[in-house]
Coordinates of C-alpha atoms and ligand atoms in Angstrom, one line a residue:
M271 CA 4.2 -6.0 21.8
N272 CA 3.2 -5.8 25.7
Q273 CA -0.6 -5.2 26.5
N274 CA 0.2 -1.4 27.2
T275 CA 1.7 -0.6 24.0
T276 CA -1.1 -2.6 21.8
A277 CA -3.8 -0.3 23.9
Q278 CA -1.3 2.1 22.7
T279 CA -1.4 1.9 19.1
E280 CA -5.3 0.6 18.9
E281 CA -5.9 4.1 20.4
L282 CA -3.8 5.4 17.8
F283 CA -5.1 3.8 15.0
K284 CA -8.7 4.3 16.0
K285 CA -7.8 8.3 16.1
I286 CA -6.2 7.8 12.4
I287 CA -9.4 6.9 11.6
S288 CA -11.2 9.3 13.4
H289 CA -9.1 11.7 12.5
S290 CA -8.9 10.8 8.5
K291 CA -13.5 11.7 8.9
E292 CA -12.7 15.1 10.6
Y293 CA -10.2 16.4 8.1
G294 CA -11.9 14.8 4.9
F295 CA -9.2 12.3 3.3
I296 CA -11.4 9.2 4.1
Y297 CA -14.8 9.1 5.1
P298 CA -17.6 5.4 5.1
N299 CA -19.1 4.9 2.1
S300 CA -23.0 5.5 1.7
E301 CA -22.3 6.5 5.9
I302 CA -26.3 8.8 5.4
Y303 CA -27.3 4.8 4.7
D304 CA -24.7 2.8 7.4
G305 CA -22.3 2.4 5.0
L306 CA -21.3 -0.5 3.3
S307 CA -19.3 -2.7 4.6
A308 CA -15.5 -2.8 3.8
V309 CA -16.0 0.2 1.0
Y310 CA -15.0 4.0 1.5
D311 CA -14.5 6.9 0.0
Y312 CA -11.7 10.0 -0.6
G313 CA -12.4 13.4 0.7
A314 CA -11.1 16.4 -0.6
Y315 CA -7.6 16.1 1.1
G316 CA -8.0 11.5 0.4
A317 CA -8.1 12.4 -3.1
E318 CA -5.2 14.9 -3.8
L319 CA -3.0 12.8 -1.6
K320 CA -4.1 9.6 -3.3
N321 CA -2.8 11.4 -7.2
N322 CA -0.1 12.3 -5.9
I323 CA 1.3 8.8 -4.2
R324 CA -0.6 7.5 -7.3
S325 CA 1.4 10.3 -9.7
Y326 CA 4.8 9.6 -7.4
W327 CA 4.7 5.6 -8.9
W328 CA 3.6 6.3 -12.4
Q329 CA 6.9 8.9 -13.2
A330 CA 9.2 6.8 -10.7
M331 CA 8.0 3.4 -13.2
T332 CA 7.3 5.2 -16.9
Y333 CA 9.5 8.4 -16.9
M334 CA 12.7 7.3 -14.9
H335 CA 12.9 4.1 -17.2
Q336 CA 13.1 3.9 -21.1
N337 CA 12.1 0.5 -20.8
I338 CA 9.2 0.9 -19.1
I339 CA 5.7 2.7 -20.6
G340 CA 1.9 2.5 -18.3
I341 CA -1.4 1.9 -19.7
D342 CA -5.0 2.0 -18.4
A343 CA -6.5 -1.3 -19.5
A344 CA -10.6 -1.7 -18.8
I345 CA -11.6 -3.4 -15.6
F346 CA -14.2 -5.7 -17.9
M347 CA -12.5 -8.0 -19.8
H348 CA -13.8 -11.0 -21.9
P349 CA -14.5 -13.9 -19.0
T350 CA -11.9 -16.4 -20.8
T351 CA -9.7 -14.4 -19.6
W352 CA -9.2 -15.3 -15.7
K353 CA -10.1 -19.2 -17.5
A354 CA -6.4 -18.6 -18.7
S355 CA -5.4 -17.0 -16.2
G356 CA -6.4 -19.3 -13.4
H357 CA -8.8 -16.8 -11.0
I358 CA -12.3 -18.9 -12.1
D359 CA -10.4 -22.2 -10.4
A360 CA -8.0 -21.4 -7.8
F361 CA -8.8 -17.7 -7.1
N362 CA -10.4 -19.0 -3.4
D363 CA -9.1 -18.7 0.4
P364 CA -9.9 -21.0 3.2
L365 CA -13.0 -19.3 5.4
I366 CA -13.4 -20.9 8.6
D367 CA -16.0 -19.8 11.1
N368 CA -16.4 -19.5 15.1
K369 CA -20.1 -20.8 16.5
D370 CA -20.3 -19.7 19.0
S371 CA -19.4 -16.1 18.3
K372 CA -20.9 -16.2 14.8
K373 CA -17.8 -14.1 13.7
R374 CA -16.0 -15.1 10.1
Y375 CA -12.3 -15.8 9.9
R376 CA -9.8 -16.6 6.7
A377 CA -8.5 -19.8 8.3
D378 CA -4.9 -19.0 7.2
V379 CA -5.2 -15.3 8.2
L380 CA -6.2 -16.9 12.0
I381 CA -2.4 -19.2 11.5
E382 CA -0.1 -16.6 10.6
D383 CA -1.7 -14.4 13.5
H384 CA -0.2 -17.7 15.7
L385 CA 3.3 -18.0 14.4
A386 CA 3.6 -14.0 14.7
R387 CA 2.5 -14.5 18.7
L388 CA 4.6 -17.1 19.4
Q389 CA 7.7 -15.2 17.2
D390 CA 7.0 -12.5 19.2
K391 CA 7.2 -14.5 22.3
I392 CA 11.2 -14.7 21.5
N393 CA 11.8 -11.4 20.2
K394 CA 10.6 -10.2 23.6
E395 CA 13.1 -13.4 25.5
T396 CA 16.1 -12.0 23.2
E397 CA 15.4 -8.3 24.5
K398 CA 15.3 -9.6 27.8
A399 CA 18.6 -11.2 27.7
K400 CA 20.7 -8.3 25.3
K401 CA 19.8 -5.5 28.3
K402 CA 21.2 -8.3 30.7
F403 CA 24.4 -9.5 29.6
S404 CA 27.1 -6.6 27.8
N405 CA 28.7 -8.6 25.5
F406 CA 25.4 -10.5 24.1
D407 CA 25.5 -13.3 21.8
E408 CA 21.8 -13.2 19.8
E409 CA 22.4 -16.8 17.4
L410 CA 24.3 -18.0 20.6
F411 CA 21.4 -17.7 23.0
C412 CA 19.2 -18.6 20.7
T413 CA 20.2 -22.0 20.3
T414 CA 21.2 -22.6 24.0
N415 CA 18.2 -21.1 26.1
L416 CA 15.6 -23.9 26.0
R417 CA 12.3 -21.7 26.0
V418 CA 14.2 -20.0 23.6
K419 CA 14.5 -23.2 21.7
E420 CA 10.9 -25.2 22.1
I421 CA 9.1 -22.0 20.5
K422 CA 11.6 -22.6 17.2
E423 CA 10.8 -25.8 17.4
K424 CA 7.2 -25.1 17.9
I425 CA 7.6 -22.6 14.9
N426 CA 9.7 -25.1 12.4
Q427 CA 7.0 -27.8 12.8
I428 CA 3.5 -25.8 12.2
E429 CA 5.6 -24.2 8.8
Q430 CA 6.1 -27.6 7.8
R431 CA 2.8 -28.3 7.9
F432 CA 0.7 -24.8 6.5
K433 CA 2.9 -25.3 3.7
A434 CA 2.4 -28.8 3.0
A435 CA -1.3 -28.2 3.6
L436 CA -1.8 -25.1 1.4
E437 CA 0.9 -26.9 -1.1
N438 CA -2.2 -30.3 -1.5
N439 CA -5.2 -27.6 -0.9
D440 CA -6.0 -30.1 2.4
L441 CA -8.2 -27.9 4.7
H442 CA -9.0 -30.5 6.6
E443 CA -5.3 -30.2 8.0
I444 CA -6.3 -26.2 8.1
K445 CA -8.6 -27.2 10.5
Q446 CA -6.0 -29.1 12.4
I447 CA -3.3 -27.4 13.0
I448 CA -6.0 -24.1 14.4
L449 CA -6.9 -27.3 16.1
D450 CA -4.2 -28.1 17.5
C451 CA -2.3 -24.5 18.1
E452 CA -6.0 -24.5 20.9
I453 CA -6.4 -21.4 18.6
A454 CA -9.6 -19.8 19.6
C455 CA -11.6 -16.7 18.4
P456 CA -10.8 -13.5 19.5
I457 CA -14.4 -13.0 20.4
S458 CA -15.7 -15.9 21.8
G459 CA -13.1 -16.7 23.5
T460 CA -13.7 -20.5 22.5
R461 CA -12.6 -23.2 19.6
N462 CA -15.8 -24.3 18.2
W463 CA -14.9 -23.7 14.9
T464 CA -16.9 -25.4 11.4
D465 CA -14.9 -27.2 8.7
V466 CA -12.9 -25.1 6.9
R467 CA -14.4 -23.9 3.0
Q468 CA -12.8 -22.6 0.0
F469 CA -14.5 -18.9 -1.5
N470 CA -13.5 -17.7 -4.3
L471 CA -12.9 -13.8 -4.1
M472 CA -14.3 -12.7 -7.6
F473 CA -17.6 -10.3 -8.1
A474 CA -19.4 -11.9 -11.2
T475 CA -22.0 -9.8 -12.8
Q476 CA -23.8 -9.8 -16.0
L477 CA -22.7 -8.8 -19.7
G478 CA -25.7 -7.5 -21.6
S479 CA -29.8 -6.2 -21.5
I480 CA -31.5 -9.4 -22.0
S481 CA -30.7 -12.3 -18.9
E482 CA -30.8 -15.4 -21.5
E483 CA -28.6 -14.6 -23.1
A484 CA -26.5 -12.8 -20.8
N485 CA -22.6 -13.8 -20.4
T486 CA -21.0 -14.1 -16.5
I487 CA -18.2 -11.6 -16.4
Y488 CA -16.4 -10.3 -13.8
L489 CA -15.0 -7.5 -11.9
R490 CA -11.1 -8.0 -12.6
P491 CA -9.4 -8.5 -8.9
E492 CA -6.4 -7.8 -10.5
T493 CA -5.0 -5.4 -12.7
A494 CA -2.2 -7.2 -14.5
Q495 CA -4.9 -9.1 -17.2
G496 CA -5.6 -6.5 -18.4
I497 CA -1.3 -5.8 -19.1
F498 CA -0.4 -9.7 -20.8
V499 CA -3.5 -8.9 -22.8
N500 CA -2.1 -6.4 -24.4
F501 CA 1.3 -7.2 -24.5
L502 CA 1.8 -7.9 -28.2
N503 CA -0.3 -4.7 -28.6
V504 CA 2.3 -2.3 -26.6
Q505 CA 4.7 -4.2 -27.6
K506 CA 4.6 -3.5 -31.0
T507 CA 2.5 -0.2 -31.7
A508 CA 5.4 1.5 -28.6
R509 CA 8.5 -0.7 -30.9
M510 CA 9.1 -2.0 -27.5
K511 CA 12.6 -4.5 -26.6
I512 CA 12.9 -6.2 -24.4
P513 CA 14.0 -6.5 -21.8
F514 CA 10.9 -4.1 -21.2
G515 CA 8.1 -3.1 -18.7
I516 CA 4.0 -2.5 -18.9
A517 CA 2.3 -0.2 -15.6
Q518 CA -1.1 0.1 -14.8
T519 CA -2.8 2.3 -12.0
G520 CA -6.7 1.0 -10.8
K521 CA -9.4 -0.4 -9.7
A522 CA -9.4 -3.7 -8.4
F523 CA -12.6 -5.7 -6.7
R524 CA -11.9 -8.9 -4.1
N525 CA -15.3 -10.3 -2.3
E526 CA -12.6 -10.4 1.2
I527 CA -14.1 -12.7 3.7
V528 CA -13.2 -10.7 6.5
A529 CA -12.6 -6.4 5.1
R530 CA -11.7 -5.2 8.3
Q531 CA -9.1 -3.1 9.8
F532 CA -9.8 -0.2 7.6
I533 CA -7.8 0.5 3.9
F534 CA -6.1 -1.9 5.0
R535 CA -8.4 -4.9 3.3
M536 CA -11.0 -3.4 0.9
R537 CA -13.7 -5.2 -1.5
E538 CA -12.9 -2.1 -3.8
F539 CA -9.0 -1.2 -3.3
E540 CA -6.8 0.1 -6.2
Q541 CA -3.2 -1.1 -7.8
M542 CA -0.3 0.2 -9.6
E543 CA 1.2 -3.0 -11.4
M544 CA 4.8 -2.8 -13.2
Q545 CA 4.4 -6.9 -15.0
F546 CA 8.8 -6.2 -16.6
F547 CA 8.9 -8.5 -19.6
V548 CA 12.4 -10.7 -19.7
R549 CA 13.4 -13.9 -22.0
P550 CA 12.8 -16.7 -20.0
G551 CA 15.9 -17.6 -17.7
N552 CA 16.9 -14.2 -16.3
E553 CA 14.3 -14.0 -14.6
M554 CA 15.5 -14.7 -10.8
Q555 CA 18.1 -11.9 -12.1
W556 CA 15.0 -9.3 -12.3
Y557 CA 13.6 -10.2 -9.0
E558 CA 16.1 -9.3 -6.9
Y559 CA 17.0 -6.1 -9.3
W560 CA 12.7 -4.8 -8.7
K561 CA 13.0 -6.1 -5.0
E562 CA 16.0 -3.7 -4.7
Q563 CA 14.1 -0.6 -7.0
R564 CA 10.9 -1.3 -4.8
L565 CA 12.5 -0.5 -1.7
K566 CA 14.7 1.5 -2.5
W567 CA 11.2 4.0 -4.2
H568 CA 8.9 3.1 -0.8
L569 CA 12.9 4.4 1.2
A570 CA 12.6 7.8 -0.3
L571 CA 9.7 8.9 1.2
A572 CA 11.9 9.4 4.5
I573 CA 10.4 6.5 6.3
S574 CA 13.1 4.8 8.9
S575 CA 14.3 1.7 7.2
D576 CA 12.3 -0.2 10.3
F577 CA 9.0 0.1 8.8
Y578 CA 9.9 -2.6 5.8
R579 CA 10.8 -5.7 5.8
F580 CA 10.7 -8.9 3.2
K581 CA 8.6 -11.4 3.6
D582 CA 9.4 -14.7 1.3
H583 CA 6.0 -16.2 0.6
I584 CA 5.2 -19.8 2.6
K585 CA 3.4 -20.7 -0.3
L586 CA 4.3 -19.8 -4.2
A587 CA 0.6 -19.1 -5.9
H588 CA -0.1 -21.4 -9.0
Y589 CA 1.9 -18.8 -11.4
A590 CA 4.9 -17.9 -10.2
N591 CA 8.4 -19.4 -9.2
A592 CA 10.3 -16.8 -6.3
A593 CA 7.4 -13.5 -4.8
C594 CA 8.3 -11.8 -1.3
D595 CA 5.7 -9.6 0.2
I596 CA 7.7 -5.8 1.3
E597 CA 6.0 -5.6 4.5
F598 CA 5.7 -2.5 6.2
K599 CA 5.4 -1.9 10.1
F600 CA 1.0 -0.8 10.5
P601 CA -0.4 0.1 13.8
F602 CA -1.5 -3.2 13.5
G603 CA 2.1 -5.0 13.6
F604 CA 3.4 -6.0 10.1
K605 CA 1.8 -6.5 6.7
E606 CA 2.2 -6.9 3.4
I607 CA 2.0 -3.2 1.9
E608 CA 3.5 -4.4 -1.8
G609 CA 4.1 -8.0 -4.0
I610 CA 7.5 -8.9 -6.5
H611 CA 6.7 -11.9 -8.3
S612 CA 8.3 -13.8 -10.8
R613 CA 5.3 -15.3 -12.6
T614 CA 7.2 -17.1 -15.4
D615 CA 5.6 -17.0 -18.9
F616 CA 2.3 -18.6 -17.1
D617 CA 0.4 -15.7 -18.0
L618 CA 1.5 -15.5 -21.6
S619 CA 1.3 -19.0 -21.7
N620 CA -2.1 -19.6 -20.9
H621 CA -3.7 -16.7 -23.5
E622 CA -2.0 -18.1 -26.3
K623 CA -3.5 -21.3 -25.3
Y624 CA -6.8 -20.3 -24.0
S625 CA -7.6 -17.7 -27.5
G626 CA -5.1 -19.5 -29.6
K627 CA -3.3 -17.0 -30.4
K628 CA 0.3 -16.6 -30.7
Q629 CA 1.8 -14.8 -27.4
Q630 CA 5.5 -15.1 -28.6
Y631 CA 8.7 -12.3 -28.8
F632 CA 11.1 -12.6 -32.0
D633 CA 14.3 -11.7 -30.2
T634 CA 16.5 -9.7 -32.5
E635 CA 19.2 -10.6 -30.6
E636 CA 19.1 -14.2 -30.5
N637 CA 16.8 -14.8 -33.5
K638 CA 14.6 -16.7 -31.9
S639 CA 11.0 -16.4 -30.8
Y640 CA 9.8 -17.0 -27.2
T641 CA 6.9 -16.7 -24.8
P642 CA 8.8 -13.7 -22.6
Y643 CA 9.2 -13.9 -18.6
V644 CA 7.8 -11.9 -16.8
V645 CA 8.6 -10.1 -12.7
E646 CA 5.2 -8.1 -11.7
T647 CA 5.9 -5.7 -8.7
S648 CA 2.3 -4.8 -7.3
V649 CA 0.9 -2.3 -5.0
G650 CA -1.8 -1.2 -3.6
L651 CA -2.1 2.0 -3.4
D652 CA -4.7 1.9 -0.6
R653 CA -2.6 0.5 1.6
L654 CA 0.4 3.2 1.2
F655 CA -2.5 5.8 2.0
L656 CA -2.8 3.8 5.2
A657 CA 1.0 3.0 5.9
I658 CA 2.3 7.1 4.9
L659 CA -0.9 8.9 7.4
S660 CA -0.9 6.7 9.7
V661 CA 3.6 7.6 10.2
A662 CA 3.0 11.0 9.4
H663 CA 0.0 11.7 12.7
K664 CA 2.1 13.1 15.4
E665 CA 0.4 14.4 18.8
E666 CA 2.3 17.2 19.8
T667 CA 2.1 19.4 23.3
V668 CA 2.5 23.0 22.2
E669 CA 2.3 26.1 25.2
N670 CA 0.0 23.6 26.7
E671 CA -2.2 22.6 24.0
I672 CA -2.1 19.4 21.7
R673 CA -1.5 20.1 18.3
T674 CA -2.5 17.4 15.7
V675 CA -0.2 17.0 12.4
L676 CA 0.0 15.2 9.6
S677 CA 4.4 15.3 9.2
L678 CA 3.6 14.1 5.4
P679 CA 6.5 13.9 3.2
K680 CA 5.9 17.1 1.4
E681 CA 5.9 16.1 -1.7
L682 CA 2.8 14.1 -1.2
A683 CA 1.2 16.1 0.5
P684 CA -2.9 17.2 -0.3
I685 CA -2.2 20.9 0.2
K686 CA 0.8 22.4 -0.7
A687 CA 0.6 26.0 0.7
A688 CA -1.5 28.0 2.0
V689 CA -2.1 32.1 2.2
F690 CA -3.4 34.0 4.6
P691 CA -3.9 38.2 5.1
L692 CA -2.7 38.9 9.0
V693 CA -5.8 41.0 8.8
K694 CA -8.9 41.9 6.5
K695 CA -8.1 44.9 5.7
D696 CA -5.2 47.3 4.6
G697 CA -5.0 46.1 1.2
M698 CA -3.3 42.4 2.4
P699 CA -6.6 40.7 1.4
E700 CA -5.4 41.1 -1.9
M701 CA -2.2 40.9 -1.7
A702 CA -2.7 37.3 -0.3
Q703 CA -5.3 36.9 -3.6
K704 CA -2.4 37.8 -6.0
L705 CA -0.3 35.5 -4.5
W706 CA -2.5 32.9 -4.2
D707 CA -3.0 33.4 -8.3
D708 CA 0.5 32.8 -8.3
L709 CA 1.3 30.3 -6.5
K710 CA -1.9 27.9 -7.9
Y711 CA 0.0 26.4 -10.3
I712 CA 2.1 25.1 -8.2
G713 CA -0.5 22.6 -7.1
K714 CA -3.2 22.5 -4.3
V715 CA -2.7 26.0 -2.7
I716 CA -5.3 27.2 0.2
Y717 CA -7.1 31.4 0.9
E718 CA -7.8 30.9 4.3
D719 CA -8.6 34.7 6.0
K720 CA -11.2 33.4 8.7
D721 CA -10.0 33.1 12.6
T722 CA -6.7 34.0 14.4
I723 CA -3.6 33.3 12.4
G724 CA -3.0 30.6 15.2
R725 CA -6.3 29.1 14.3
R726 CA -5.4 28.4 10.7
Y727 CA -2.0 27.5 11.2
R728 CA -3.6 24.1 13.2
R729 CA -6.2 23.6 10.8
Q730 CA -3.4 23.4 8.1
D731 CA -0.7 21.6 10.6
A732 CA -4.3 19.3 11.1
I733 CA -4.0 18.6 7.1
G734 CA -0.3 18.4 6.7
T735 CA -0.1 22.0 4.7
P736 CA 4.2 21.5 4.3
Y737 CA 4.1 25.9 4.1
C738 CA 1.8 28.7 5.7
V739 CA 2.7 32.0 3.8
T740 CA 1.3 35.1 5.9
I741 CA 0.6 38.7 3.9
D742 CA 0.9 41.4 7.2
N743 CA 1.5 44.7 7.8
E744 CA 5.2 44.8 6.4
T745 CA 4.7 43.7 3.7
S746 CA 2.9 46.0 1.7
T747 CA 5.9 48.3 2.9
N748 CA 9.3 45.9 2.1
E749 CA 7.4 43.7 -0.5
T750 CA 8.4 40.6 2.5
V751 CA 5.8 38.0 3.8
T752 CA 6.5 35.6 6.6
I753 CA 6.6 31.6 5.8
R754 CA 6.1 29.0 8.6
D755 CA 7.4 25.2 8.5
R756 CA 5.1 23.2 9.4
D757 CA 7.6 20.6 11.2
T758 CA 9.1 23.0 13.0
M759 CA 7.0 25.9 13.0
Q760 CA 9.5 27.7 12.3
Q761 CA 9.3 31.5 10.7
E762 CA 10.8 32.8 8.4
R763 CA 11.0 36.6 6.1
I764 CA 11.4 36.0 2.7
H765 CA 11.2 38.3 -0.4
I766 CA 7.0 37.9 -2.3
S767 CA 8.5 36.9 -5.6
K768 CA 10.7 34.2 -4.2
V769 CA 7.5 32.6 -2.3
F770 CA 7.1 30.6 -5.9
A771 CA 10.2 29.1 -6.6
Y772 CA 11.2 27.6 -2.6
I773 CA 7.6 26.1 -2.3
E774 CA 7.8 24.9 -5.2
E775 CA 11.6 23.3 -4.1
R776 CA 10.3 21.5 -1.7
T777 CA 7.6 20.0 -2.9
S778 CA 8.4 18.5 -6.1
I779 CA 7.8 15.0 -6.6
R780 CA 11.2 15.9 -8.2
N781 CA 12.5 15.7 -4.9
L782 CA 11.0 11.9 -4.7
L783 CA 12.7 10.7 -7.9
R784 CA 16.2 11.7 -7.7
K785 CA 16.5 9.7 -5.0
L786 CA 15.7 6.8 -7.2
Ligands
ATP875 P1 -2.8 -10.4 1.5 O1 -2.7 -11.3 1.8 O2 -3.0 -9.2 2.2 O3 -4.2 -10.1 0.9 P2 -2.8 -10.6 -1.9 O4 -1.0 -11.6 -1.9 O5 -4.1 -11.2 -2.0 O6 -2.2 -9.8 -0.4 P3 -1.7 -9.3 -4.3 O7 -2.6 -10.4 -5.2 O8 -0.1 -9.5 -4.3 O9 -2.5 -9.0 -2.0 O10 -1.9 -7.5 -4.4 C1 -0.6 -6.5 -4.5 C2 -0.4 -5.8 -3.0 O11 -2.4 -5.3 -3.8 C3 -0.7 -6.1 -2.3 O12 0.1 -5.6 -1.3 C4 -1.5 -4.6 -1.4 O13 -0.9 -3.9 -1.0 C5 -3.2 -4.8 -2.0 N1 -4.3 -4.7 -1.7 C6 -4.7 -6.5 -2.7 N2 -5.6 -6.6 -1.7 C7 -6.5 -5.6 -1.1 C8 -7.8 -5.2 -0.7 N3 -8.6 -5.8 -0.3 N4 -7.7 -4.3 -0.2 C9 -7.0 -2.9 -0.3 N5 -5.7 -3.3 -1.5 C10 -4.9 -4.0 -1.1

């Protein structure tokens, strides 16, 4: 990104944050006490939008597949769960402080951002050359252009060192990479760094009222473990046969070192996870299947495919034999929105080891018992919310005025429609109330009779309401109303009896599910 576009995207991001607050989507938490860092509350329209995104995920997982069912496990779990899952020993991030600015960073993120900046340089050189030569061959260019070759070699070297350092948990080497790459603190501009230290991300609390008897328990850092410990309960009670999946949405908590970028990285957030249990040996085939399925789910929202890309993990987590992220182009660059992991039999085997209870499945077709392998899809509800909001937010000039509109997918819009009587007389409010009574079964519908009609339209545009229906002078004579489309601003006149079907057909989550 050049400086101009960086400034523009920063500006856009600021606008999204202030728009979210002004229009009741997201507020800083405990604001009257000056807020709590990296914790946010969802307002009236935010809660509706979040519910709709959650429903789309839940229905896509559990209604669209006979072999996937949903559960709702508790946030608190027996503390041994986290020993077995590896979180007590290994759920750490490497942190580093800049001694001058006193700012704290994730050391791995500093290196990843540096690599992204180098890659940007290559992209810029390539773009320049593309414009210059009509028969441009990108592969040939990248292998012959000296500057590009040099940067590529640099990236390779850093990546190799970084991968080895992460695998060997070599914190000294991670710091050395930061020094060798001359990475400076964005605030102080200096390279005066502390050593790198590990930091466990789990929040601990006490169970029980008498502290001596109390046990340390943790707020779950992922929802997945609630699925693993219930694997046999669910398999038996719902009579599931492998391959099958268990889906769950719910809160997770992480004491993030650097919690910035609005709702992108919070300390309390919501995950939507599905664990798919398969025969050992079949996991790579299912891993590929779920990569494809999950991208399809995102693309059904009709956001351009340019906003998505897959990225393989440089370092595999302690439980995985393959892992990638789906990254989304947020206003601050491509970042992870969803993880797809082949978790092997790590979790079930460890729960068997720590609990002493068999976690095996008897496969009637193979006539033998085994510990299933697992492919996981894990997406952050809040990150999805931010992704959808940032693409939807638009400012356009209409009749010499700025119109701010949220062009949200109509199926996810918090308010499905607004009903307006043109004026508060001539029986119009009564007819509008009656129409509202009919439409309320579609979803949240607003009745509004204050202000000019133009202002009422603008307010609905700003919260992303797809349709505004106006009762006017003609309604009492020929039973027609106008229906205005948020995106085109075009109005059509239709019979009042057709309004329900018109809006329901165009805003139902069914439309998204049919694309899968
Ligand atoms: P990151 O690398 O950004 O810290 P992660 O790899 O630790 O993320 P996972 O453990 O794979 O994330 O969690 C699955 C999903 O949960 C992520 O893709 C993301 O959408 C969401 N998520 C994780 N941490 C947070 C957070 N602190 N705030 C909001 N969403 C989060």
